[in-house]
Short mmCIF file of C-alpha atoms in Angstrom, two decimals:
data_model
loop_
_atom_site.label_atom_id
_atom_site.label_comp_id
_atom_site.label_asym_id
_atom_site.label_seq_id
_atom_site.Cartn_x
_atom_site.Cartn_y
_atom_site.Cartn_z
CA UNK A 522 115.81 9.87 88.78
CA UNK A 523 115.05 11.41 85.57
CA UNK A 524 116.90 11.00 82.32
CA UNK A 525 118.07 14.06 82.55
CA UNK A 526 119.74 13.49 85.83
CA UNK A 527 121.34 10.12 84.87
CA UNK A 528 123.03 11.95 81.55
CA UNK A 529 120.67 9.75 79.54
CA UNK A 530 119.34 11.89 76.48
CA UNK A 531 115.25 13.13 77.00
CA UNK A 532 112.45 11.58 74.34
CA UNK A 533 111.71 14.26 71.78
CA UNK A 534 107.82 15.13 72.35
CA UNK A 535 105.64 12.99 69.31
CA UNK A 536 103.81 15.58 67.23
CA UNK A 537 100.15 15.03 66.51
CA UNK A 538 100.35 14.23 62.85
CA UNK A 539 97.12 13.80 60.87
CA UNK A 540 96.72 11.60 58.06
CA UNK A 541 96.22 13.08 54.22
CA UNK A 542 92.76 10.59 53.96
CA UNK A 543 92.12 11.91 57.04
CA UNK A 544 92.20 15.88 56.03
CA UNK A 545 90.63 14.85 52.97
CA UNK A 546 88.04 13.36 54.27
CA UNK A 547 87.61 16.01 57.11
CA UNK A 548 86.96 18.69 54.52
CA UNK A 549 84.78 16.97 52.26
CA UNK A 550 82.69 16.37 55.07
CA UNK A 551 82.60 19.88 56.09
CA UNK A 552 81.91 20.78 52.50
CA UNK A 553 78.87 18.84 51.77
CA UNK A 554 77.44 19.83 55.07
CA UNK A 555 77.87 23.81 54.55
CA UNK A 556 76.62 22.76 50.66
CA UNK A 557 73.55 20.98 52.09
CA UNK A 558 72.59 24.46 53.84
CA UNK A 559 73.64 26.83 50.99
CA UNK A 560 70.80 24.31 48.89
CA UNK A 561 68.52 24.78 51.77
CA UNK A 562 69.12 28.57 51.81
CA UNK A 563 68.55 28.80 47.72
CA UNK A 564 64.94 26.97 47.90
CA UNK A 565 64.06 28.96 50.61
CA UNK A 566 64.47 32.29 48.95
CA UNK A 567 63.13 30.96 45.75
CA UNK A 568 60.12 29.73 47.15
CA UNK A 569 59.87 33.46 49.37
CA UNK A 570 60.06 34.80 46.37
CA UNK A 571 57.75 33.20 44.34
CA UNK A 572 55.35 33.17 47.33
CA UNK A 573 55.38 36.65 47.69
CA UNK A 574 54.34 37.77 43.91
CA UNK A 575 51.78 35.62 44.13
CA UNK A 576 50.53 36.39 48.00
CA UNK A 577 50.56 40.25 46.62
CA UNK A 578 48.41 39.53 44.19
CA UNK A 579 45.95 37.44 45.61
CA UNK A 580 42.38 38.95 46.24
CA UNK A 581 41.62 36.73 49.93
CA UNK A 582 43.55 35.56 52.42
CA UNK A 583 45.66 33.21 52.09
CA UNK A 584 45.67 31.85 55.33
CA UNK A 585 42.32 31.65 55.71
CA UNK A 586 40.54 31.42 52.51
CA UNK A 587 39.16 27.94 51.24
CA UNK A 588 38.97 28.72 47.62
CA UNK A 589 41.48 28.02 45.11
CA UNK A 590 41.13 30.24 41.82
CA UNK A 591 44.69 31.23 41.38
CA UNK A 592 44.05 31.44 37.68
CA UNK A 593 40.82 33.43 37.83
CA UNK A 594 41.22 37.45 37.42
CA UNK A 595 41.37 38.62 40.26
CA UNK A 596 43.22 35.57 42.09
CA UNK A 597 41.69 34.06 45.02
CA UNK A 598 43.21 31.56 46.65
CA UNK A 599 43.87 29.97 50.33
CA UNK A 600 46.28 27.38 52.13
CA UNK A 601 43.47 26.58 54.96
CA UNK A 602 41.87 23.79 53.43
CA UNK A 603 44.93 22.30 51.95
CA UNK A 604 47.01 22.67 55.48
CA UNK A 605 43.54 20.82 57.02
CA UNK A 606 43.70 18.21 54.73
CA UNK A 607 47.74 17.92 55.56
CA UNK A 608 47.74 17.81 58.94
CA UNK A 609 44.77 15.75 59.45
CA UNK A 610 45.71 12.59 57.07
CA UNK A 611 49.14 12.66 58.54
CA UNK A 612 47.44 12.34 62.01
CA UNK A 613 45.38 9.70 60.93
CA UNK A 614 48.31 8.03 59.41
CA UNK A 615 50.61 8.43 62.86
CA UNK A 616 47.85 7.38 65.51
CA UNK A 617 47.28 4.28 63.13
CA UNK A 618 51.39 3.33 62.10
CA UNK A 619 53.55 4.11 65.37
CA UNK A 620 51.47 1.53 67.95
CA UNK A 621 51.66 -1.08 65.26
CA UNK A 622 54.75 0.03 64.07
CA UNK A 623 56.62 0.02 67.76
CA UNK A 624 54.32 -3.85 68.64
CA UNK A 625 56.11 -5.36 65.03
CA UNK A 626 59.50 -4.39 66.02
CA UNK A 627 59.51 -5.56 69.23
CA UNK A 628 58.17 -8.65 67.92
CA UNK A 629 61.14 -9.47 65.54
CA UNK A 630 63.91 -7.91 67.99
CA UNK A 631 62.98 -9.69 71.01
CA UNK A 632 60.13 -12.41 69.91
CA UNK A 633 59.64 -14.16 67.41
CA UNK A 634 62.54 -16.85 66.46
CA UNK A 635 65.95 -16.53 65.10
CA UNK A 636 64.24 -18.36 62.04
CA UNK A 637 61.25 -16.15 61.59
CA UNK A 638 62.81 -12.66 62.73
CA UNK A 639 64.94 -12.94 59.70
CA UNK A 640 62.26 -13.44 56.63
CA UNK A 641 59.97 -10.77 58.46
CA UNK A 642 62.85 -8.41 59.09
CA UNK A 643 63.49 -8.95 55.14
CA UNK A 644 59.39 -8.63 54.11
CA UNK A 645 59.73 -5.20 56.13
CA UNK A 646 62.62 -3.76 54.46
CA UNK A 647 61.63 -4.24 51.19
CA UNK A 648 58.20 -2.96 51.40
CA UNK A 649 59.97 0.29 52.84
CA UNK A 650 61.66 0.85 49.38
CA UNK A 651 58.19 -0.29 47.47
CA UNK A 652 57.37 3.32 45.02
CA UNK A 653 54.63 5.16 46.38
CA UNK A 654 53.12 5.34 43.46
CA UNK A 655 52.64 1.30 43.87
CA UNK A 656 50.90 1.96 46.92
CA UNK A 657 48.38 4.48 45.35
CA UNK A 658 47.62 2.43 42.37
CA UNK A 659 47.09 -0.21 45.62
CA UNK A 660 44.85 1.54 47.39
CA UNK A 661 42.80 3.30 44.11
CA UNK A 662 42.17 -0.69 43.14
CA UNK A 663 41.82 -2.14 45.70
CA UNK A 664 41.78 -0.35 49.08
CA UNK A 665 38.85 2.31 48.04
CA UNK A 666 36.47 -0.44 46.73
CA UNK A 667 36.74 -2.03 49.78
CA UNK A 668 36.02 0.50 51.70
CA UNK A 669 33.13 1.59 50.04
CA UNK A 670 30.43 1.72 52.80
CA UNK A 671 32.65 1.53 56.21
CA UNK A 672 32.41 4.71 56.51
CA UNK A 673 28.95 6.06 55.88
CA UNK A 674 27.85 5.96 59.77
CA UNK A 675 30.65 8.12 60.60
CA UNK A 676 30.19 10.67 57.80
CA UNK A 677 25.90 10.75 59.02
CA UNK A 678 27.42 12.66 62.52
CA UNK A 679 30.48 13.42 62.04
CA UNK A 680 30.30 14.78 58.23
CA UNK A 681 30.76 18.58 59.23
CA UNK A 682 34.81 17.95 59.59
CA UNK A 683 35.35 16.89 56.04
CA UNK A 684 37.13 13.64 57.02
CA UNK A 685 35.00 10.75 55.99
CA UNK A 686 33.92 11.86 52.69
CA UNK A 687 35.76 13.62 49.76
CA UNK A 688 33.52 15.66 46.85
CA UNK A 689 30.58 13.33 48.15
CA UNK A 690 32.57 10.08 48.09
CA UNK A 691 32.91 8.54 51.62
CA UNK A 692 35.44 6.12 50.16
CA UNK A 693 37.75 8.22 48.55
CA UNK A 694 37.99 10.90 52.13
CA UNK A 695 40.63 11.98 54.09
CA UNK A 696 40.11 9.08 56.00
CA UNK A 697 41.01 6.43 53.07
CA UNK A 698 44.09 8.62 52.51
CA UNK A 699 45.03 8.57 55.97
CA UNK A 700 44.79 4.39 55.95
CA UNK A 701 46.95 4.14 53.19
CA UNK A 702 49.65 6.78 54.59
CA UNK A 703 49.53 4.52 57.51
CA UNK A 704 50.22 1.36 55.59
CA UNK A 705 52.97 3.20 53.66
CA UNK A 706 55.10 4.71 56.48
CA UNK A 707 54.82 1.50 58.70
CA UNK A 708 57.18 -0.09 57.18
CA UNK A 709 59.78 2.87 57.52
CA UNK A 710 58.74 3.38 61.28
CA UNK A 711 59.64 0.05 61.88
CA UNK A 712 62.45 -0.91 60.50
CA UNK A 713 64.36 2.09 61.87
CA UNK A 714 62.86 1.20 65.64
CA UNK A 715 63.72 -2.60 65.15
CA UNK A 716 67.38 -1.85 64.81
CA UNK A 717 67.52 0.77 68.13
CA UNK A 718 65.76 -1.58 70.53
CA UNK A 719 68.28 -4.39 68.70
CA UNK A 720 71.00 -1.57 70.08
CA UNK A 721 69.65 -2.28 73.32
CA UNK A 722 73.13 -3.28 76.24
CA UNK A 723 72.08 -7.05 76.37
CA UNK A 724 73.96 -6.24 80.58
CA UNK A 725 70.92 -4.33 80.96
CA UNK A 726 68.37 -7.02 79.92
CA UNK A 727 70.24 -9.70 81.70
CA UNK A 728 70.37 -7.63 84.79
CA UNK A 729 66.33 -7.38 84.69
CA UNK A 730 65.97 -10.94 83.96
CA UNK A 731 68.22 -11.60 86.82
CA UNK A 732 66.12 -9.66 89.68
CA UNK A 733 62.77 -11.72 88.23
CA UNK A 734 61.66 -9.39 85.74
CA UNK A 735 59.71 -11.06 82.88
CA UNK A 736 60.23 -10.47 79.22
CA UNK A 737 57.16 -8.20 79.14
CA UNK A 738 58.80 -5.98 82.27
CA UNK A 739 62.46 -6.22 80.81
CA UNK A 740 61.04 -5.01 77.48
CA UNK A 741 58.94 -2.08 79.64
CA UNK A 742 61.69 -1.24 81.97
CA UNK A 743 64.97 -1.35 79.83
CA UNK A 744 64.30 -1.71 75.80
CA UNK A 745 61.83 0.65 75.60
CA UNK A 746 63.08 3.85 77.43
CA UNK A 747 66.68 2.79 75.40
CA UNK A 748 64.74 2.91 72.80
CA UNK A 749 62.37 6.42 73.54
CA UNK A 750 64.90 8.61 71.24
CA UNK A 751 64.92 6.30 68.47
CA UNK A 752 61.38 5.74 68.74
CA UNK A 753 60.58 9.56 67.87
CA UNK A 754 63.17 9.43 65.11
CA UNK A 755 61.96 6.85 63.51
CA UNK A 756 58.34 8.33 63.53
CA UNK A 757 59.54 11.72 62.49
CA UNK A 758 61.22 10.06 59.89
CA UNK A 759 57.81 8.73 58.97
CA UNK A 760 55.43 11.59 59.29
CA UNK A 761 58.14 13.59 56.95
CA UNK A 762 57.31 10.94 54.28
CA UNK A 763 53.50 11.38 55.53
CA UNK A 764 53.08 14.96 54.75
CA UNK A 765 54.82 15.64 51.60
CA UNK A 766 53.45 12.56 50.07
CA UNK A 767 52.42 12.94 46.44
CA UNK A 768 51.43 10.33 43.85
CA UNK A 769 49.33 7.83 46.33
CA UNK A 770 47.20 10.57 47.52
CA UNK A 771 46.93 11.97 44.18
CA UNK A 772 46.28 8.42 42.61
CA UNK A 773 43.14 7.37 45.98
CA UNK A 774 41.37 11.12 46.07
CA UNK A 775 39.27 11.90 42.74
CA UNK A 776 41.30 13.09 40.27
CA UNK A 777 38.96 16.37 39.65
CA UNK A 778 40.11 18.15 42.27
CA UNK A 779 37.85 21.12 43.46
CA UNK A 780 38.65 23.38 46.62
CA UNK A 781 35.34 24.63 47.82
CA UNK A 782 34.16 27.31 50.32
CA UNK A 783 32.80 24.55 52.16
CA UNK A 784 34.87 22.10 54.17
CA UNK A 785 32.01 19.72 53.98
CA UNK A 786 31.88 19.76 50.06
CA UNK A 787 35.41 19.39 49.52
CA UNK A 788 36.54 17.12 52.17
CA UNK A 789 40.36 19.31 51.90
CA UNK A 790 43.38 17.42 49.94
CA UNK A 791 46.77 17.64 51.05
CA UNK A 792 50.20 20.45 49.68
CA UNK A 793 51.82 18.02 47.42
CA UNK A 794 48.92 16.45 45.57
CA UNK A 795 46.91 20.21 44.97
CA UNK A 796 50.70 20.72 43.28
CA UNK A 797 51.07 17.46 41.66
CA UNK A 798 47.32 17.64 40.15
CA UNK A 799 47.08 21.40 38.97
CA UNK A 800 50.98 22.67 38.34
CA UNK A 801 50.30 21.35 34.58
CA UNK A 802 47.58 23.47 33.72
CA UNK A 803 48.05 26.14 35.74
CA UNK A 804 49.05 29.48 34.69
CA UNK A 805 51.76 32.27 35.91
CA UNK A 806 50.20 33.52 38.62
CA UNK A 807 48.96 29.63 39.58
CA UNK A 808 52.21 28.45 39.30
CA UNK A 809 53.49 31.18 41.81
CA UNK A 810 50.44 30.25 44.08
CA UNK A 811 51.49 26.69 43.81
CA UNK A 812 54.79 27.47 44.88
CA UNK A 813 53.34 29.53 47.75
CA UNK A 814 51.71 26.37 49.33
CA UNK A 815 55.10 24.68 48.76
CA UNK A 816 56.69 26.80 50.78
CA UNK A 817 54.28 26.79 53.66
CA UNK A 818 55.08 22.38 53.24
CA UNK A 819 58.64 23.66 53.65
CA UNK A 820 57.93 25.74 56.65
CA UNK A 821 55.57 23.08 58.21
CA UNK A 822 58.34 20.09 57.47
CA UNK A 823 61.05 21.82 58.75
CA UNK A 824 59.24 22.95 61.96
CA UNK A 825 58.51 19.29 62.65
CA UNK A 826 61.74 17.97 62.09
CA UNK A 827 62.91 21.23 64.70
CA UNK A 828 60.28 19.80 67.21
CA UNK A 829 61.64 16.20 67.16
CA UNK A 830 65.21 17.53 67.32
CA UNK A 831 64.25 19.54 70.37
CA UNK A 832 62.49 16.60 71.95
CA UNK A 833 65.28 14.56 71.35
CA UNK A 834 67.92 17.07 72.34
CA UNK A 835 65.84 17.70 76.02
CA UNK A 836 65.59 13.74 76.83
CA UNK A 837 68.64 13.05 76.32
CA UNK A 838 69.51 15.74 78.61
CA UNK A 839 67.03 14.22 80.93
CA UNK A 840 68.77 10.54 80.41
CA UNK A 841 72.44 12.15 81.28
CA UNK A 842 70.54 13.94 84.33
CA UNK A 843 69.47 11.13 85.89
#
């Protein structure tokens, strides 16, 4: 019988009450995310607007031209060389860092010895923080000398894409830049995929080990499709570093910069170091065509970062599928 019934007095209901940290912290949270997009919004427009002075002025197409005169009268000036040189050393620098990248993690997750995981894990992390301006004074002293001469064979046939050469110097190319990308995002790529496959339900592992996997088909069949979504984060995470990288491609490609009509003469350089390497002396209308490029790096970053999202978002509609 209910308490009703028996004369006994009912519970009074318990009200949801929320904490004043919790509020607090609630709204703060919901404040610095719709701040984060108002910031995002306001370099947008000023880089639109920027970008569009100077794309009004500008005597060839800036999609498709391969000069860059911005200060000449009339301005000529094109992204097409400098999205090339982009898009191509951060390619280099992604087929060369994930493979090792993904092989090093699974190495100190599931490996290599309490005893040496730890020191490696350690080496890794801090050569993730390292400046990248370290890593171009690296690879300007010591990385281009040495590389002096690899390369000749493949700029003899393959020369005509710009790749292996740069202003006539087949060790400071697109290549050499692409090397030291590699080296500089590896760390990043793998610390961020060591800790997911460490994520990894230890059930699931045991359960593989259990039906006679080995450690090679218990890595294949349960740490590494755990591990797919993290995998792509982390190596977003790196190619975002990759593309708007600055000082170490400034610091390895020769620091008199020339954009050519010819691909082959030029060998293409990359957004952030055509900025970083003529902002200073350029004038008004340079400055505006500067800020033009920027904002196609914008564009390009934020479409890759929408692409990995998406990827993301559809397998791990695929994992809940299934």
């Amino acid at each position: 019988m209910s308490g009703k019934l028996m004369g006994m007095p009912e519970a009074a209901p318990r009200k949801n009450t929320v904490r004043l940290g919790d509020r607090v912290f609630s709204n703060l949270s919901k404040g610095s995310g719709i701040a984060l997009l108002v910031i995002m919004a306001a370099i947008a427009v000023f880089l639109t607007i920027r970008a569009a002075v100077a794309i009004s002025n500008n005597e060839g197409n800036f999609l498709t031209t391969f000069q860059w005169n911005a200060n000449d009268s009339p301005p000529v000036f094109g992204i097409a060389v400098l999205l090339f040189g982009t898009v191509v050393s951060s390619v280099i620098a992604m087929t060369l860092a994930v493979p090792v990248a993904i092989g090093i993690a699974l190495f100190i997750s599931h490996y290599a010895p309490r005893r040496l995981a730890g020191p490696i894990g350690y080496v890794v992390d801090l050569l993730a923080a390292v400046p990248s301006i370290i890593y171009g004074l690296w690879g300007a002293l010591f990385l281009v000398p040495h590389m002096t001469g690899l390369f000749d064979w493949l700029d003899q046939f393959f020369g005509w894409t710009g790749i292996f050469a740069y202003n006539g110097t087949p060790a400071r190319s697109l290549m050499t830049v692409g090397i030291l990308l590699a080296i500089m995002i590896l760390p990043i790529i793998t610390s961020v995929t060591r800790e997911v496959f460490k994520q990894t339900p230890k059930a699931h592992e045991e359960a593989a080990l259990a039906l006679g996997a080995t450690r090679w088909e218990v890595i294949r069949m349960t740490v590494l499709p755990f591990g797919r979504s993290g995998i792509i984060s982390a190596s977003m995470l790196g190619l975002g570093r990759a593309l708007g990288e600055t000082m170490a491609v400034a610091t390895v490609l020769s620091p008199s910069f020339l954009i050519n009509a010819s691909l082959l003469e030029s060998g293409g350089g990359t957004f952030a170091q055509n900025i970083a390497s003529q902002f200073k002396e350029a004038g008004s209308m340079g400055r505006d065509a500067l800020i033009a490029s920027g904002l196609v790096l914008f564009i390009l970053t934020l479409l890759v970062n929408g692409a990995a999202r998406l990827i993301i978002a559809r397998r791990k509609e695929y994992s809940g599928a299934s």
